[in-house]
Amino acid sequence: MLKKSSKYILGLSGGPDSVFLFNYLLDNGFKNFVVCHVNYNFRKDSNQDLELVKKMCKKYEIEYFIKNIKQDYNNLKENFESWARTIRYDFFCEQFEKQKADAILIAHNLNDHIETYLMQKNNKKKVRYFGINSESYYKNKKILRPILSIKKSDIIKDLDEKNIGYIIDSTNSDLKYERNKLRFTLRENTFNKLIKEIDIKNEKILNYKLKIEDLIYSNVLNIDKFNDDNEWNEYLLFSFLERNQFSYFLYKTKKAIIREFLKQILSKKKLVEIKKGNLILMKDYELIRVVNSEELDTFEIENSNDKFFKKLLIENNIVNHENIVVTNNWKKYQSKLLVNDKFLSKIYRDKKINYLKRYKNILIFDKTKKILLNKINI
């Protein structure tokens, strides 16, 4: 995984895992790396971590960079762990660019891998990978985890035998954090079983990915790609949404919203609109779309002095500007407007005009007679 010709950024917290990785690199002849440490000042004793990192780097003449955080944690509205991770990884990326590095090294171990999987499983989240991947990317920067296959107990044992100092984070015993609760109940005699379970799930995801590559190529997905396999359906929709900028809503929510989306999409309804932020997941007959909410914004103009109003009437050879309505609000008017003696709703329904097209059709009609005066795209 590691190359001596490559340059690395090493995240060094002062805890046993990163201290182990630091010494692992030196013991195996890797010296082309720089250390990054974030002091959150979250714990009263956090300066001990900082001093240990400085001491280690000075001893082995390894260049290091420190980021000191000044934050009023009483007013922190986000989850601390998630917030701290973003701060940390952004700092690593900043140094990655300055140092022209090839990858960032993170000291996740086998326990972390299994704990992450159990948290994913408990929270019923749809993920791109179960557990922690040995290689991933953050903001297009490569992340490598060289000691992911090593158990925490073996790491501690090695450091203790070699009399190498490290810091135990006191917050690791705080049971208000979900990972800490798992950590205290996790037993090593279950590792092999759980690793097999993780591998099977990841192999299944990989197979899904290979099939999905040929199905998802735009912001449109045909509903016939779903089948009776619920797991396939969930992963297909998850992948589709992830590729269409829905990632924030998929990762931030605690519950599996994918199932809620699927229930509506696979219903007999011809139109489904699920709005999240500025995006809308839309079932449009047999197509699933992701559109920007602005595309579905409606307007209604009766002001004859409006420039857009005047332009449309000229383009459609409509001379009389009085009592005229210009709108794209098809939901409001489709059952009221007549087109060649037929209600617009019936024409739309009979011709199965897709809903996105309905939003884009501009309707110009006489307010009193409710007769459409312009040609529309049907």
Tab-separated table of C-alpha atoms in Angstrom:
chain	number	residue	atom	x	y	z
A	1	MET	CA	0.000	0.000	0.000
A	2	LEU	CA	2.763	2.450	0.950
A	3	LYS	CA	5.629	3.519	-1.292
A	4	LYS	CA	8.896	4.941	-0.033
A	5	SER	CA	9.017	7.239	-3.040
A	6	SER	CA	5.708	8.860	-2.039
A	7	LYS	CA	5.205	11.752	0.345
A	8	TYR	CA	2.606	11.465	3.077
A	9	ILE	CA	0.655	13.554	5.546
A	10	LEU	CA	0.299	11.690	8.852
A	11	GLY	CA	-2.494	12.567	11.243
A	12	LEU	CA	-0.897	12.216	14.682
A	13	SER	CA	-3.178	12.733	17.675
A	14	GLY	CA	-0.878	11.320	20.359
A	15	GLY	CA	-3.219	8.384	20.967
A	16	PRO	CA	-1.955	4.790	20.744
A	17	ASP	CA	-3.114	4.159	17.166
A	18	SER	CA	-1.400	7.155	15.545
A	19	VAL	CA	1.685	6.743	17.750
A	20	PHE	CA	1.881	3.126	16.601
A	21	LEU	CA	1.585	4.189	12.941
A	22	PHE	CA	4.229	6.883	13.438
A	23	ASN	CA	6.708	4.295	14.759
A	24	TYR	CA	5.604	1.728	12.176
A	25	LEU	CA	6.593	4.156	9.416
A	26	LEU	CA	9.996	4.865	10.950
A	27	ASP	CA	10.681	1.186	11.678
A	28	ASN	CA	9.968	0.318	8.046
A	29	GLY	CA	12.135	3.041	6.561
A	30	PHE	CA	9.406	5.564	5.681
A	31	LYS	CA	10.716	9.035	6.463
A	32	ASN	CA	9.147	11.084	3.696
A	33	PHE	CA	6.161	12.259	5.716
A	34	VAL	CA	5.070	15.266	7.737
A	35	VAL	CA	2.896	15.221	10.833
A	36	CYS	CA	-0.342	17.152	11.348
A	37	HIS	CA	-1.899	17.568	14.772
A	38	VAL	CA	-5.126	19.332	15.746
A	39	ASN	CA	-5.423	20.601	19.306
A	40	TYR	CA	-9.157	21.134	19.845
A	41	ASN	CA	-8.665	22.372	23.407
A	42	PHE	CA	-11.770	20.325	24.144
A	43	ARG	CA	-10.244	18.511	27.094
A	44	LYS	CA	-8.415	20.254	29.922
A	45	ASP	CA	-5.440	17.965	29.386
A	46	SER	CA	-5.321	18.292	25.562
A	47	ASN	CA	-1.947	20.067	25.757
A	48	GLN	CA	-0.427	16.764	26.898
A	49	ASP	CA	-1.256	15.325	23.466
A	50	LEU	CA	0.322	18.326	21.783
A	51	GLU	CA	3.518	18.101	23.821
A	52	LEU	CA	3.863	14.383	23.097
A	53	VAL	CA	3.487	14.982	19.359
A	54	LYS	CA	6.117	17.733	19.434
A	55	LYS	CA	8.489	15.543	21.457
A	56	MET	CA	8.150	12.605	19.051
A	57	CYS	CA	8.656	14.732	15.951
A	58	LYS	CA	11.670	16.561	17.361
A	59	LYS	CA	13.270	13.298	18.457
A	60	TYR	CA	13.114	11.832	14.938
A	61	GLU	CA	13.463	15.161	13.090
A	62	ILE	CA	10.037	14.895	11.461
A	63	GLU	CA	8.452	18.157	10.313
A	64	TYR	CA	5.130	18.867	12.022
A	65	PHE	CA	2.229	21.326	11.732
A	66	ILE	CA	-0.193	22.242	14.509
A	67	LYS	CA	-3.708	23.647	14.284
A	68	ASN	CA	-4.975	25.178	17.526
A	69	ILE	CA	-8.737	25.478	17.815
A	70	LYS	CA	-10.399	28.156	19.906
A	71	GLN	CA	-14.055	27.275	20.179
A	72	ASP	CA	-16.854	27.853	22.673
A	73	TYR	CA	-18.042	24.261	22.885
A	74	ASN	CA	-21.106	25.220	24.907
A	75	ASN	CA	-22.455	26.905	21.785
A	76	LEU	CA	-21.450	24.183	19.323
A	77	LYS	CA	-24.673	23.159	17.593
A	78	GLU	CA	-23.210	20.257	15.616
A	79	ASN	CA	-22.251	16.790	16.772
A	80	PHE	CA	-18.734	17.258	18.177
A	81	GLU	CA	-17.224	14.148	16.579
A	82	SER	CA	-18.555	15.034	13.139
A	83	TRP	CA	-17.485	18.664	13.483
A	84	ALA	CA	-14.012	17.714	14.731
A	85	ARG	CA	-13.537	15.257	11.874
A	86	THR	CA	-14.283	17.974	9.311
A	87	ILE	CA	-11.851	20.375	10.994
A	88	ARG	CA	-9.187	17.686	11.109
A	89	TYR	CA	-9.541	16.433	7.543
A	90	ASP	CA	-9.720	19.939	6.099
A	91	PHE	CA	-6.441	20.733	7.879
A	92	PHE	CA	-4.863	17.573	6.455
A	93	CYS	CA	-6.011	18.584	2.965
A	94	GLU	CA	-4.598	22.069	3.395
A	95	GLN	CA	-1.178	20.630	4.241
A	96	PHE	CA	-1.566	17.997	1.513
A	97	GLU	CA	-1.611	20.765	-1.085
A	98	LYS	CA	1.176	22.797	0.531
A	99	GLN	CA	3.441	19.764	0.830
A	100	LYS	CA	2.458	18.381	-2.594
A	101	ALA	CA	1.784	15.074	-0.881
A	102	ASP	CA	0.562	11.837	-2.465
A	103	ALA	CA	-1.748	10.666	0.307
A	104	ILE	CA	-2.969	11.227	3.861
A	105	LEU	CA	-2.311	8.468	6.400
A	106	ILE	CA	-4.949	7.799	9.059
A	107	ALA	CA	-4.417	5.355	11.941
A	108	HIS	CA	-7.759	3.552	11.957
A	109	ASN	CA	-7.455	-0.004	13.280
A	110	LEU	CA	-9.498	-3.216	13.042
A	111	ASN	CA	-11.639	-2.269	16.050
A	112	ASP	CA	-12.554	1.025	14.364
A	113	HIS	CA	-13.517	-0.891	11.215
A	114	ILE	CA	-15.847	-3.226	13.117
A	115	GLU	CA	-17.290	-0.485	15.350
A	116	THR	CA	-18.125	1.603	12.292
A	117	TYR	CA	-19.886	-1.350	10.701
A	118	LEU	CA	-21.962	-1.996	13.816
A	119	MET	CA	-22.953	1.683	13.985
A	120	GLN	CA	-23.992	1.589	10.329
A	121	LYS	CA	-25.958	-1.571	10.966
A	122	ASN	CA	-27.667	-0.218	14.099
A	123	ASN	CA	-28.605	3.040	12.375
A	124	LYS	CA	-29.805	1.171	9.258
A	125	LYS	CA	-27.948	3.565	7.002
A	126	LYS	CA	-27.300	2.986	3.331
A	127	VAL	CA	-23.570	3.321	2.723
A	128	ARG	CA	-21.055	3.119	-0.095
A	129	TYR	CA	-18.923	0.767	1.992
A	130	PHE	CA	-19.501	-1.138	5.219
A	131	GLY	CA	-16.953	-0.464	7.928
A	132	ILE	CA	-13.928	1.616	6.935
A	133	ASN	CA	-12.225	1.285	3.577
A	134	SER	CA	-8.439	0.947	3.590
A	135	GLU	CA	-8.367	3.455	0.744
A	136	SER	CA	-10.788	6.307	0.183
A	137	TYR	CA	-10.927	9.959	-0.851
A	138	TYR	CA	-11.781	13.202	0.878
A	139	LYS	CA	-12.080	16.297	-1.340
A	140	ASN	CA	-10.224	14.367	-4.046
A	141	LYS	CA	-7.317	13.661	-1.680
A	142	LYS	CA	-6.317	10.024	-1.249
A	143	ILE	CA	-6.699	8.606	2.267
A	144	LEU	CA	-4.748	5.466	3.225
A	145	ARG	CA	-5.200	3.417	6.404
A	146	PRO	CA	-2.135	1.154	6.695
A	147	ILE	CA	-2.980	-0.458	10.075
A	148	LEU	CA	-6.669	-1.176	9.457
A	149	SER	CA	-6.132	-4.941	9.849
A	150	ILE	CA	-4.429	-4.666	13.269
A	151	LYS	CA	-6.419	-5.117	16.478
A	152	LYS	CA	-6.360	-2.420	19.127
A	153	SER	CA	-5.121	-4.884	21.746
A	154	ASP	CA	-2.114	-5.773	19.561
A	155	ILE	CA	-1.319	-2.100	19.103
A	156	ILE	CA	-1.366	-1.447	22.858
A	157	LYS	CA	0.669	-4.580	23.519
A	158	ASP	CA	3.352	-3.580	21.010
A	159	LEU	CA	3.664	-0.042	22.394
A	160	ASP	CA	3.820	-1.244	25.988
A	161	GLU	CA	6.443	-3.883	25.210
A	162	LYS	CA	8.599	-1.275	23.489
A	163	ASN	CA	7.938	1.252	26.273
A	164	ILE	CA	6.597	3.806	23.801
A	165	GLY	CA	4.441	6.486	25.403
A	166	TYR	CA	0.972	7.500	24.233
A	167	ILE	CA	-2.043	9.409	25.515
A	168	ILE	CA	-5.426	7.875	26.297
A	169	ASP	CA	-8.183	10.330	25.419
A	170	SER	CA	-10.365	10.683	28.520
A	171	THR	CA	-13.469	11.260	26.358
A	172	ASN	CA	-13.145	7.672	25.107
A	173	SER	CA	-14.863	6.565	28.312
A	174	ASP	CA	-17.771	8.984	27.891
A	175	LEU	CA	-20.787	6.760	27.201
A	176	LYS	CA	-22.859	9.553	25.687
A	177	TYR	CA	-20.985	8.798	22.459
A	178	GLU	CA	-22.415	5.870	20.488
A	179	ARG	CA	-19.003	4.532	19.481
A	180	ASN	CA	-17.858	4.398	23.096
A	181	LYS	CA	-20.896	2.330	24.078
A	182	LEU	CA	-20.053	-0.160	21.339
A	183	ARG	CA	-16.394	-0.173	22.293
A	184	PHE	CA	-17.130	-1.370	25.819
A	185	THR	CA	-19.361	-4.221	24.653
A	186	LEU	CA	-17.278	-5.384	21.682
A	187	ARG	CA	-15.409	-8.674	22.204
A	188	GLU	CA	-12.474	-9.871	20.123
A	189	ASN	CA	-13.863	-13.409	19.913
A	190	THR	CA	-16.619	-12.003	17.654
A	191	PHE	CA	-14.222	-10.276	15.245
A	192	ASN	CA	-13.831	-13.123	12.724
A	193	LYS	CA	-17.581	-13.556	12.424
A	194	LEU	CA	-18.139	-9.822	11.998
A	195	ILE	CA	-15.318	-9.457	9.455
A	196	LYS	CA	-16.883	-12.206	7.316
A	197	GLU	CA	-20.237	-10.449	7.616
A	198	ILE	CA	-18.687	-7.152	6.514
A	199	ASP	CA	-16.848	-8.777	3.592
A	200	ILE	CA	-20.036	-10.442	2.324
A	201	LYS	CA	-21.954	-7.159	2.460
A	202	ASN	CA	-19.164	-5.240	0.716
A	203	GLU	CA	-18.889	-7.900	-1.985
A	204	LYS	CA	-22.614	-7.545	-2.582
A	205	ILE	CA	-22.260	-3.755	-2.826
A	206	LEU	CA	-19.404	-4.184	-5.319
A	207	ASN	CA	-21.590	-6.432	-7.487
A	208	TYR	CA	-24.387	-3.883	-7.318
A	209	LYS	CA	-21.968	-1.113	-8.279
A	210	LEU	CA	-20.816	-2.989	-11.383
A	211	LYS	CA	-24.413	-3.420	-12.531
A	212	ILE	CA	-25.443	0.114	-11.618
A	213	GLU	CA	-22.610	1.727	-13.609
A	214	ASP	CA	-24.527	0.978	-16.815
A	215	LEU	CA	-27.868	2.211	-15.447
A	216	ILE	CA	-27.082	5.616	-13.997
A	217	TYR	CA	-25.613	8.125	-16.380
A	218	SER	CA	-27.714	11.275	-15.834
A	219	ASN	CA	-30.330	12.828	-13.571
A	220	VAL	CA	-32.965	10.416	-14.913
A	221	LEU	CA	-33.566	6.788	-13.928
A	222	ASN	CA	-36.176	4.517	-15.487
A	223	ILE	CA	-38.473	2.909	-12.959
A	224	ASP	CA	-38.241	-0.470	-14.711
A	225	LYS	CA	-34.707	-0.809	-13.294
A	226	PHE	CA	-36.263	-1.565	-9.901
A	227	ASN	CA	-37.347	-5.139	-9.145
A	228	ASP	CA	-38.517	-7.410	-6.307
A	229	ASP	CA	-35.143	-7.303	-4.539
A	230	ASN	CA	-35.599	-4.638	-1.840
A	231	GLU	CA	-31.888	-4.445	-1.110
A	232	TRP	CA	-31.114	-3.870	-4.798
A	233	ASN	CA	-33.831	-1.212	-5.018
A	234	GLU	CA	-32.486	0.636	-1.990
A	235	TYR	CA	-28.920	0.575	-3.247
A	236	LEU	CA	-29.951	1.610	-6.773
A	237	LEU	CA	-31.900	4.597	-5.476
A	238	PHE	CA	-29.126	5.456	-3.008
A	239	SER	CA	-26.536	5.446	-5.814
A	240	PHE	CA	-28.781	7.503	-8.081
A	241	LEU	CA	-29.394	10.126	-5.410
A	242	GLU	CA	-25.756	10.185	-4.370
A	243	ARG	CA	-24.703	10.950	-7.938
A	244	ASN	CA	-27.267	13.694	-8.161
A	245	GLN	CA	-26.158	15.829	-5.207
A	246	PHE	CA	-28.519	14.311	-2.645
A	247	SER	CA	-25.525	13.127	-0.578
A	248	TYR	CA	-26.023	15.643	2.229
A	249	PHE	CA	-29.517	14.356	3.023
A	250	LEU	CA	-28.417	10.713	2.772
A	251	TYR	CA	-25.446	11.054	5.124
A	252	LYS	CA	-26.830	13.493	7.679
A	253	THR	CA	-30.084	11.721	8.467
A	254	LYS	CA	-30.084	9.055	11.183
A	255	LYS	CA	-32.954	7.053	9.759
A	256	ALA	CA	-32.965	5.260	6.423
A	257	ILE	CA	-34.897	7.753	4.319
A	258	ILE	CA	-34.215	5.624	1.251
A	259	ARG	CA	-37.024	3.257	2.228
A	260	GLU	CA	-39.418	6.164	2.664
A	261	PHE	CA	-38.486	7.478	-0.783
A	262	LEU	CA	-38.860	4.041	-2.360
A	263	LYS	CA	-42.298	3.511	-0.870
A	264	GLN	CA	-43.559	6.629	-2.621
A	265	ILE	CA	-41.676	6.092	-5.866
A	266	LEU	CA	-42.846	2.490	-6.292
A	267	SER	CA	-46.449	3.397	-5.479
A	268	LYS	CA	-49.073	3.646	-8.214
A	269	LYS	CA	-48.871	7.431	-8.169
A	270	LYS	CA	-47.849	8.915	-11.499
A	271	LEU	CA	-46.415	12.039	-9.878
A	272	VAL	CA	-44.340	12.157	-6.705
A	273	GLU	CA	-42.369	15.219	-5.607
A	274	ILE	CA	-40.056	14.990	-2.595
A	275	LYS	CA	-38.306	18.262	-1.815
A	276	LYS	CA	-35.049	18.387	0.126
A	277	GLY	CA	-33.331	21.759	0.254
A	278	ASN	CA	-33.132	23.114	-3.289
A	279	LEU	CA	-33.505	19.668	-4.882
A	280	ILE	CA	-36.601	17.660	-5.744
A	281	LEU	CA	-36.754	13.912	-6.204
A	282	MET	CA	-39.519	13.491	-8.756
A	283	LYS	CA	-41.393	10.466	-10.038
A	284	ASP	CA	-42.650	11.442	-13.477
A	285	TYR	CA	-44.634	8.513	-14.876
A	286	GLU	CA	-41.948	5.879	-15.570
A	287	LEU	CA	-38.991	8.154	-14.911
A	288	ILE	CA	-37.274	9.128	-11.673
A	289	ARG	CA	-35.704	12.561	-11.853
A	290	VAL	CA	-33.663	14.864	-9.660
A	291	VAL	CA	-34.386	18.476	-10.530
A	292	ASN	CA	-33.521	21.823	-9.038
A	293	SER	CA	-36.559	23.267	-7.292
A	294	GLU	CA	-36.252	26.395	-9.445
A	295	GLU	CA	-37.231	24.293	-12.473
A	296	LEU	CA	-40.610	23.655	-10.861
A	297	ASP	CA	-41.246	27.184	-9.632
A	298	THR	CA	-44.582	28.562	-10.797
A	299	PHE	CA	-45.495	32.102	-11.769
A	300	GLU	CA	-48.663	33.962	-12.686
A	301	ILE	CA	-48.742	37.379	-14.417
A	302	GLU	CA	-51.744	39.574	-15.186
A	303	ASN	CA	-49.895	42.878	-15.425
A	304	SER	CA	-50.004	44.077	-19.035
A	305	ASN	CA	-47.025	46.360	-18.361
A	306	ASP	CA	-44.770	43.456	-17.453
A	307	LYS	CA	-41.998	43.072	-20.078
A	308	PHE	CA	-42.098	39.263	-20.014
A	309	PHE	CA	-45.896	39.365	-20.324
A	310	LYS	CA	-45.706	41.670	-23.358
A	311	LYS	CA	-42.970	39.585	-24.996
A	312	LEU	CA	-44.998	36.373	-24.764
A	313	LEU	CA	-48.140	37.955	-26.155
A	314	ILE	CA	-46.222	39.354	-29.115
A	315	GLU	CA	-44.564	35.977	-29.776
A	316	ASN	CA	-47.993	34.311	-29.785
A	317	ASN	CA	-49.713	37.012	-31.900
A	318	ILE	CA	-52.121	37.948	-29.136
A	319	VAL	CA	-53.299	41.500	-29.673
A	320	ASN	CA	-55.642	41.995	-26.745
A	321	HIS	CA	-53.689	42.537	-23.539
A	322	GLU	CA	-56.702	42.901	-21.271
A	323	ASN	CA	-58.078	40.146	-19.065
A	324	ILE	CA	-55.136	37.914	-19.982
A	325	VAL	CA	-53.294	35.570	-17.597
A	326	VAL	CA	-49.810	34.207	-18.279
A	327	THR	CA	-48.719	31.325	-16.051
A	328	ASN	CA	-47.065	27.921	-15.869
A	329	ASN	CA	-49.205	26.828	-12.909
A	330	TRP	CA	-50.718	23.817	-14.636
A	331	LYS	CA	-51.894	22.249	-11.368
A	332	LYS	CA	-54.074	25.265	-10.640
A	333	TYR	CA	-55.569	25.698	-14.104
A	334	GLN	CA	-55.462	22.383	-15.982
A	335	SER	CA	-59.007	21.446	-14.933
A	336	LYS	CA	-60.347	24.894	-15.845
A	337	LEU	CA	-58.727	25.604	-19.194
A	338	LEU	CA	-60.239	24.503	-22.497
A	339	VAL	CA	-58.200	23.489	-25.531
A	340	ASN	CA	-60.338	22.736	-28.574
A	341	ASP	CA	-63.345	22.072	-26.342
A	342	LYS	CA	-61.395	19.673	-24.107
A	343	PHE	CA	-60.063	20.400	-20.684
A	344	LEU	CA	-56.288	20.646	-20.582
A	345	SER	CA	-56.182	18.021	-17.816
A	346	LYS	CA	-57.806	15.453	-20.099
A	347	ILE	CA	-55.379	16.208	-22.935
A	348	TYR	CA	-52.412	15.897	-20.574
A	349	ARG	CA	-53.792	12.667	-19.160
A	350	ASP	CA	-54.719	11.065	-22.475
A	351	LYS	CA	-51.399	11.895	-24.091
A	352	LYS	CA	-49.464	11.062	-20.915
A	353	ILE	CA	-47.575	14.330	-21.058
A	354	ASN	CA	-44.735	14.114	-18.557
A	355	TYR	CA	-44.967	16.399	-15.570
A	356	LEU	CA	-41.695	18.184	-16.147
A	357	LYS	CA	-42.975	19.250	-19.565
A	358	ARG	CA	-46.194	20.475	-17.938
A	359	TYR	CA	-44.174	22.743	-15.664
A	360	LYS	CA	-42.311	24.135	-18.664
A	361	ASN	CA	-45.442	24.841	-20.687
A	362	ILE	CA	-46.506	28.479	-20.487
A	363	LEU	CA	-50.280	28.919	-20.496
A	364	ILE	CA	-51.796	32.098	-21.913
A	365	PHE	CA	-55.535	32.354	-21.531
A	366	ASP	CA	-58.533	34.634	-21.283
A	367	LYS	CA	-59.341	35.052	-17.614
A	368	THR	CA	-63.094	35.017	-18.178
A	369	LYS	CA	-63.518	32.467	-20.967
A	370	LYS	CA	-60.763	30.159	-19.673
A	371	ILE	CA	-59.727	29.308	-23.213
A	372	LEU	CA	-56.071	28.670	-23.959
A	373	LEU	CA	-54.778	31.195	-26.494
A	374	ASN	CA	-51.341	29.819	-27.270
A	375	LYS	CA	-49.914	26.557	-28.548
A	376	ILE	CA	-48.264	24.313	-25.968
A	377	ASN	CA	-45.869	21.432	-26.179
A	378	ILE	CA	-47.872	18.199	-26.078
